[in-house]
mmCIF file of C-alpha atoms in Angstrom:
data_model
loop_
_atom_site.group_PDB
_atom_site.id
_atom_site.type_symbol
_atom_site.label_atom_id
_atom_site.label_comp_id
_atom_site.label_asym_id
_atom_site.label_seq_id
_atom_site.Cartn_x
_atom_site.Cartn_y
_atom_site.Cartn_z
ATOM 1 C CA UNK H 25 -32.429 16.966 9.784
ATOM 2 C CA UNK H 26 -28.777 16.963 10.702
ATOM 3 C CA UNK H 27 -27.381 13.241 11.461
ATOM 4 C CA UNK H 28 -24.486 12.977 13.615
ATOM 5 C CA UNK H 29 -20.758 11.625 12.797
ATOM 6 C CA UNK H 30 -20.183 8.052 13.182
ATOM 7 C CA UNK H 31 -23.064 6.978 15.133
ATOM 8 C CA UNK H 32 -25.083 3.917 15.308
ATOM 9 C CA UNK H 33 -28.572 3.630 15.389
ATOM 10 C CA UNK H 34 -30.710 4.598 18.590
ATOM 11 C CA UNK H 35 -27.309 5.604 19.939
ATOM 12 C CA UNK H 36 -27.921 9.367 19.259
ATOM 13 C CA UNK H 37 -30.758 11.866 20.873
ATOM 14 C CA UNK H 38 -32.789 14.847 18.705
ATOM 15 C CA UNK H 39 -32.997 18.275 19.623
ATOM 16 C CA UNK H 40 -35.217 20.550 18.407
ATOM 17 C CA UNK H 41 -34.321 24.223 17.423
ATOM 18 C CA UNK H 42 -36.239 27.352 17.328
ATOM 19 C CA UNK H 43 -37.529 26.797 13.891
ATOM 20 C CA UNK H 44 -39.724 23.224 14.823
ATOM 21 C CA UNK H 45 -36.614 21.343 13.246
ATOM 22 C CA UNK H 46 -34.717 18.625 15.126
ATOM 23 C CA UNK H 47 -30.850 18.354 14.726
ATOM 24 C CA UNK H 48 -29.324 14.817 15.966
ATOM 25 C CA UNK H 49 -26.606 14.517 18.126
ATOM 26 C CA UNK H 50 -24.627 11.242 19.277
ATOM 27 C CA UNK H 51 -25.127 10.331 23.084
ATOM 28 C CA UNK H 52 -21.033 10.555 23.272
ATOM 29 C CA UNK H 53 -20.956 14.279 21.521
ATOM 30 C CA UNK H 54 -24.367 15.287 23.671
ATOM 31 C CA UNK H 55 -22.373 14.640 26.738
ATOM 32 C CA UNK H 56 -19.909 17.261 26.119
ATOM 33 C CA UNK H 57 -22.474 19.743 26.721
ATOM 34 C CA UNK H 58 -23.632 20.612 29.870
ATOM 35 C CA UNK H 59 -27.655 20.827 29.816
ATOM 36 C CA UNK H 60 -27.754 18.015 27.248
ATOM 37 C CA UNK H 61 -25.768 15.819 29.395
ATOM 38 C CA UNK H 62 -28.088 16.581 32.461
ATOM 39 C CA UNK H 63 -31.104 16.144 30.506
ATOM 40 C CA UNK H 64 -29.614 12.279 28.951
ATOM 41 C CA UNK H 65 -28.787 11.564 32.478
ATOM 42 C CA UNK H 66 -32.191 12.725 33.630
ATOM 43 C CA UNK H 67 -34.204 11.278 30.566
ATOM 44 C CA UNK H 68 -31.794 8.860 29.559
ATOM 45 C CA UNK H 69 -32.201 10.720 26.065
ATOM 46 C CA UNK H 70 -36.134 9.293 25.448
ATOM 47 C CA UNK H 71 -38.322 11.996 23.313
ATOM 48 C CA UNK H 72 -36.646 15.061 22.038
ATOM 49 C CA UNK H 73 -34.901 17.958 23.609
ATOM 50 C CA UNK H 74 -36.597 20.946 22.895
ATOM 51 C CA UNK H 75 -33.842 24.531 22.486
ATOM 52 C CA UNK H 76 -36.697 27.359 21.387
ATOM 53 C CA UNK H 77 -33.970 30.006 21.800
ATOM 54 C CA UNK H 78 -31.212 28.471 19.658
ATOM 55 C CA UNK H 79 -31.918 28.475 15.677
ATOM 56 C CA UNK H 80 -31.645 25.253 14.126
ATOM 57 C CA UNK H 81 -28.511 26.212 11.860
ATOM 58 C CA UNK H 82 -26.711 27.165 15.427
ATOM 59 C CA UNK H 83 -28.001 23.657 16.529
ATOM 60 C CA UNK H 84 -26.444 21.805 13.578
ATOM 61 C CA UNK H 85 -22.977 23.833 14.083
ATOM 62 C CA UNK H 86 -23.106 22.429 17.871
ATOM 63 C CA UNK H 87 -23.848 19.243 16.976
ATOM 64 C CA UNK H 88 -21.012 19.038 14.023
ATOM 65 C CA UNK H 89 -18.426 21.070 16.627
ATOM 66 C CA UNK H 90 -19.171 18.347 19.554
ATOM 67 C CA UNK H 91 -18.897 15.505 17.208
ATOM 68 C CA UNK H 92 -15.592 16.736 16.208
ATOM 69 C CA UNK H 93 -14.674 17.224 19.563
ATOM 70 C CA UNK H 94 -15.618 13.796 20.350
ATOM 71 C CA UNK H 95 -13.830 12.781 16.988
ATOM 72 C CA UNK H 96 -11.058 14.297 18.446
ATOM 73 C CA UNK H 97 -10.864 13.031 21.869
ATOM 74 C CA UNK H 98 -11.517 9.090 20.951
ATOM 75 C CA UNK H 99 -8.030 9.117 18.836
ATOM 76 C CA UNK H 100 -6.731 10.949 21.179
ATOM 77 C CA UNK H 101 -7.897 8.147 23.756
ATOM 78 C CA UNK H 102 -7.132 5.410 20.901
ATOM 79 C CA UNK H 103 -3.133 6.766 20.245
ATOM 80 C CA UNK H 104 -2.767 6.870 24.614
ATOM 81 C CA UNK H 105 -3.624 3.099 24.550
ATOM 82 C CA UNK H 106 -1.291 2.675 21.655
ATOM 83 C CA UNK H 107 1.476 4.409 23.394
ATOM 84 C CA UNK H 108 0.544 2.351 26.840
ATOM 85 C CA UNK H 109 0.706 -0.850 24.896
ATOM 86 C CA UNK H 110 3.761 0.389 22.801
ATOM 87 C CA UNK H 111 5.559 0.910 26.528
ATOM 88 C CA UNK H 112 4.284 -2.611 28.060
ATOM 89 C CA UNK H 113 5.889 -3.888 25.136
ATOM 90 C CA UNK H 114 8.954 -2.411 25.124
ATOM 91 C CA UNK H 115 9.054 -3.010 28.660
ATOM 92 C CA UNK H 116 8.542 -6.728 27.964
ATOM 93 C CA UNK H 117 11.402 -6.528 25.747
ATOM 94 C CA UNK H 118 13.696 -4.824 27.801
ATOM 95 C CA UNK H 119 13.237 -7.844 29.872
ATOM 96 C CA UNK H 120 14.324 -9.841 27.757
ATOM 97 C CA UNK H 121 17.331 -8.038 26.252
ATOM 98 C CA UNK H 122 18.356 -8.151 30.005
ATOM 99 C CA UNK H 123 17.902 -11.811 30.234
ATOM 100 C CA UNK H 124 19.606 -12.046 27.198
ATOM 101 C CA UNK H 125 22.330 -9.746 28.961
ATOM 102 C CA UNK H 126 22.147 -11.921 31.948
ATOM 103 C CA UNK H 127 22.590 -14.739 30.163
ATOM 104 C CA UNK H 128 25.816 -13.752 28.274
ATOM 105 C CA UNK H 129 27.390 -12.327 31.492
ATOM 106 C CA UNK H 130 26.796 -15.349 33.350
ATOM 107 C CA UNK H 131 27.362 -19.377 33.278
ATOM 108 C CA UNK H 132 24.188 -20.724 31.706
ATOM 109 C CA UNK H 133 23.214 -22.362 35.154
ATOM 110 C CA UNK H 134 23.097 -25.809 36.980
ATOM 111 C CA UNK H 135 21.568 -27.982 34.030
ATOM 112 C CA UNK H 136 23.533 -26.200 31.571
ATOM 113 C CA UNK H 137 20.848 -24.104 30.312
ATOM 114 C CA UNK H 138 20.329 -20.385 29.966
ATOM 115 C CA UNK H 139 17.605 -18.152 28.251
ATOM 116 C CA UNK H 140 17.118 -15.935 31.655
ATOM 117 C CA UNK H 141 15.041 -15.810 34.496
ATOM 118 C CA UNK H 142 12.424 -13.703 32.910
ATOM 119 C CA UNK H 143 11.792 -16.615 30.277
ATOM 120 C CA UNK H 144 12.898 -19.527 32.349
ATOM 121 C CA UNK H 145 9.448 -19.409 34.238
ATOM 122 C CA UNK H 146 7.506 -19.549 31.025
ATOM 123 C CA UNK H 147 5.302 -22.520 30.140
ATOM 124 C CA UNK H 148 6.345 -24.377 26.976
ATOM 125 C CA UNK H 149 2.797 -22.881 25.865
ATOM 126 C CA UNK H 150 4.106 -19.215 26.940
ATOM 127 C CA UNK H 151 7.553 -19.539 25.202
ATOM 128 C CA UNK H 152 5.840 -19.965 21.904
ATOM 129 C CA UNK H 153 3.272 -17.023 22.216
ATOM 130 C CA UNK H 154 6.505 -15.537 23.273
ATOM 131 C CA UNK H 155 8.339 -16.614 19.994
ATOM 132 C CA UNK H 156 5.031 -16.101 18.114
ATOM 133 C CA UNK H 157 4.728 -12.375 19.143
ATOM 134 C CA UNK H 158 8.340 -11.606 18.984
ATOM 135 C CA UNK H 159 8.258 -13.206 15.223
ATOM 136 C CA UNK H 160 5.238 -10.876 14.120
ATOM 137 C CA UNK H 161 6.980 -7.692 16.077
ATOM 138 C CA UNK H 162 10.131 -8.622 14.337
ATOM 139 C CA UNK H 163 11.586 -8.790 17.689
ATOM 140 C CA UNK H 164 14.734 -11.121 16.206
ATOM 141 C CA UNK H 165 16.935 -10.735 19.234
ATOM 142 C CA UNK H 166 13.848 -11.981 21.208
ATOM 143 C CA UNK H 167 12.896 -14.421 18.701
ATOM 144 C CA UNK H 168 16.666 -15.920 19.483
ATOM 145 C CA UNK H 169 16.431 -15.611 23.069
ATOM 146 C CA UNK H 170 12.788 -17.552 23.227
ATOM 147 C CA UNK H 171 14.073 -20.235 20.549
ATOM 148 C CA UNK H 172 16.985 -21.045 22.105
ATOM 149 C CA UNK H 173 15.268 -21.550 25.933
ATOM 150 C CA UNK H 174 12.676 -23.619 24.193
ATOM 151 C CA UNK H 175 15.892 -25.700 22.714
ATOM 152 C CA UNK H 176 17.258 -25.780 25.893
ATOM 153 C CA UNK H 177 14.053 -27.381 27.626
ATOM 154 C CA UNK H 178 13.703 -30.072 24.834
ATOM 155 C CA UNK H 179 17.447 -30.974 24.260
ATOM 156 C CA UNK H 180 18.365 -34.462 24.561
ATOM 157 C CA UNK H 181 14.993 -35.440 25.112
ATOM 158 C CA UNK H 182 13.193 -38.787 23.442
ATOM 159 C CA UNK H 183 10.653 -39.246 21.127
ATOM 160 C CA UNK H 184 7.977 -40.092 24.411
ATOM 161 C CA UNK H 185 9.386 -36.775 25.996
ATOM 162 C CA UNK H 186 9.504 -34.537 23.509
ATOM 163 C CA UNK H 187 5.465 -35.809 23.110
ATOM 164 C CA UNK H 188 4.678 -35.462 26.401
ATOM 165 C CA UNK H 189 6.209 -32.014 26.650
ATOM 166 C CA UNK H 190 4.989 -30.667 23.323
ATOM 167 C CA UNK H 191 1.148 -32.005 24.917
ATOM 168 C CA UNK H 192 0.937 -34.450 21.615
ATOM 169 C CA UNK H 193 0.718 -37.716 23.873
ATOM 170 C CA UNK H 194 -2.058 -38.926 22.783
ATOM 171 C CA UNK H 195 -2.194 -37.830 19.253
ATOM 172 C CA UNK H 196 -1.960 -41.128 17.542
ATOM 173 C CA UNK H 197 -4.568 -43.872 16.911
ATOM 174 C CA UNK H 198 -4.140 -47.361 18.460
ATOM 175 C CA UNK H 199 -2.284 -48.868 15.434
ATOM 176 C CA UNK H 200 -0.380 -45.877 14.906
ATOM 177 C CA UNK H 201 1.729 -46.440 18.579
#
């Protein structure tokens, strides 16, 4: 019996070659062949699939061939999301290097601030993922750019402020305040 790449249990289907011998394929590799995908659709892959004209060695090169294929096709799946999220990142970036821009270019605004528009309608909250993700991405120009809006919003403010702004209000006991 031939067992099938990287599958989990009851997530594969049998088929059974000329010789009486079943070969097991995973549902995912199964579905890259034509009858085998009608007969999961049509069977939802209970019992075994029975191939009297195809020899049980042929079987087991299918099934190893499909898996591959399958192999192949999930990193090729897994590096497309890695380049989509690459791009959303870099787009979120370029963002930011053009608020950055923005900012430099221009007077930092009525209240004296800057940081751009792109980050100037973040939530305190949001600035720090912001700085948080930008720190782990070693993003240092957007590290700077997050750091110093966040600076700007809690300049010049109290002790009471700076609480209430940071969401630490109510952090102390009675005889603590």
């Amino acid at each position: 019996e031939t067992r099938p790449l990287r599958t989990r249990e009851g997530d594969e289907l049998r088929v059974r070659g000329r010789e009486g011998e079943e070969v097991r394929f995973s549902r995912a590799a199964a579905r890259r062949a034509g009858t085998l995908a009608d007969w999961l659709e049509d069977t939802g892959g209970d019992g075994v699939f029975s191939a009297p004209p195809v020899p049980t060695a042929a079987l087991r090169l299918i099934a190893t061939a499909l898996e591959q294929e399958e192999e192949a096709a999930a990193a090729a799946e897994e590096r497309e999301a890695a380049e989509e999220k690459e791009e959303e990142i870099r787009a979120c970036l370029d963002t930011l290097i053009v608020a950055k821009d923005e900012e430099e270019e221009e007077a930092a605004g009525p209240d004296g601030g800057g940081g751009g528009a792109a980050l100037g309608a973040c939530s305190l909250s949001e600035l720090a993922e912001v700085i948080t993700g930008a720190n782990f991405l070693a993003a240092n120009a957007a590290v700077a750019l997050a750091s110093r809006e966040l600076d700007r919003r809690l300049e010049g403010k109290g002790v009471g402020e700076l609480r209430e702004a940071l969401g630490a209000a109510a952090d102390l006991s009675e005889a603590e305040a």
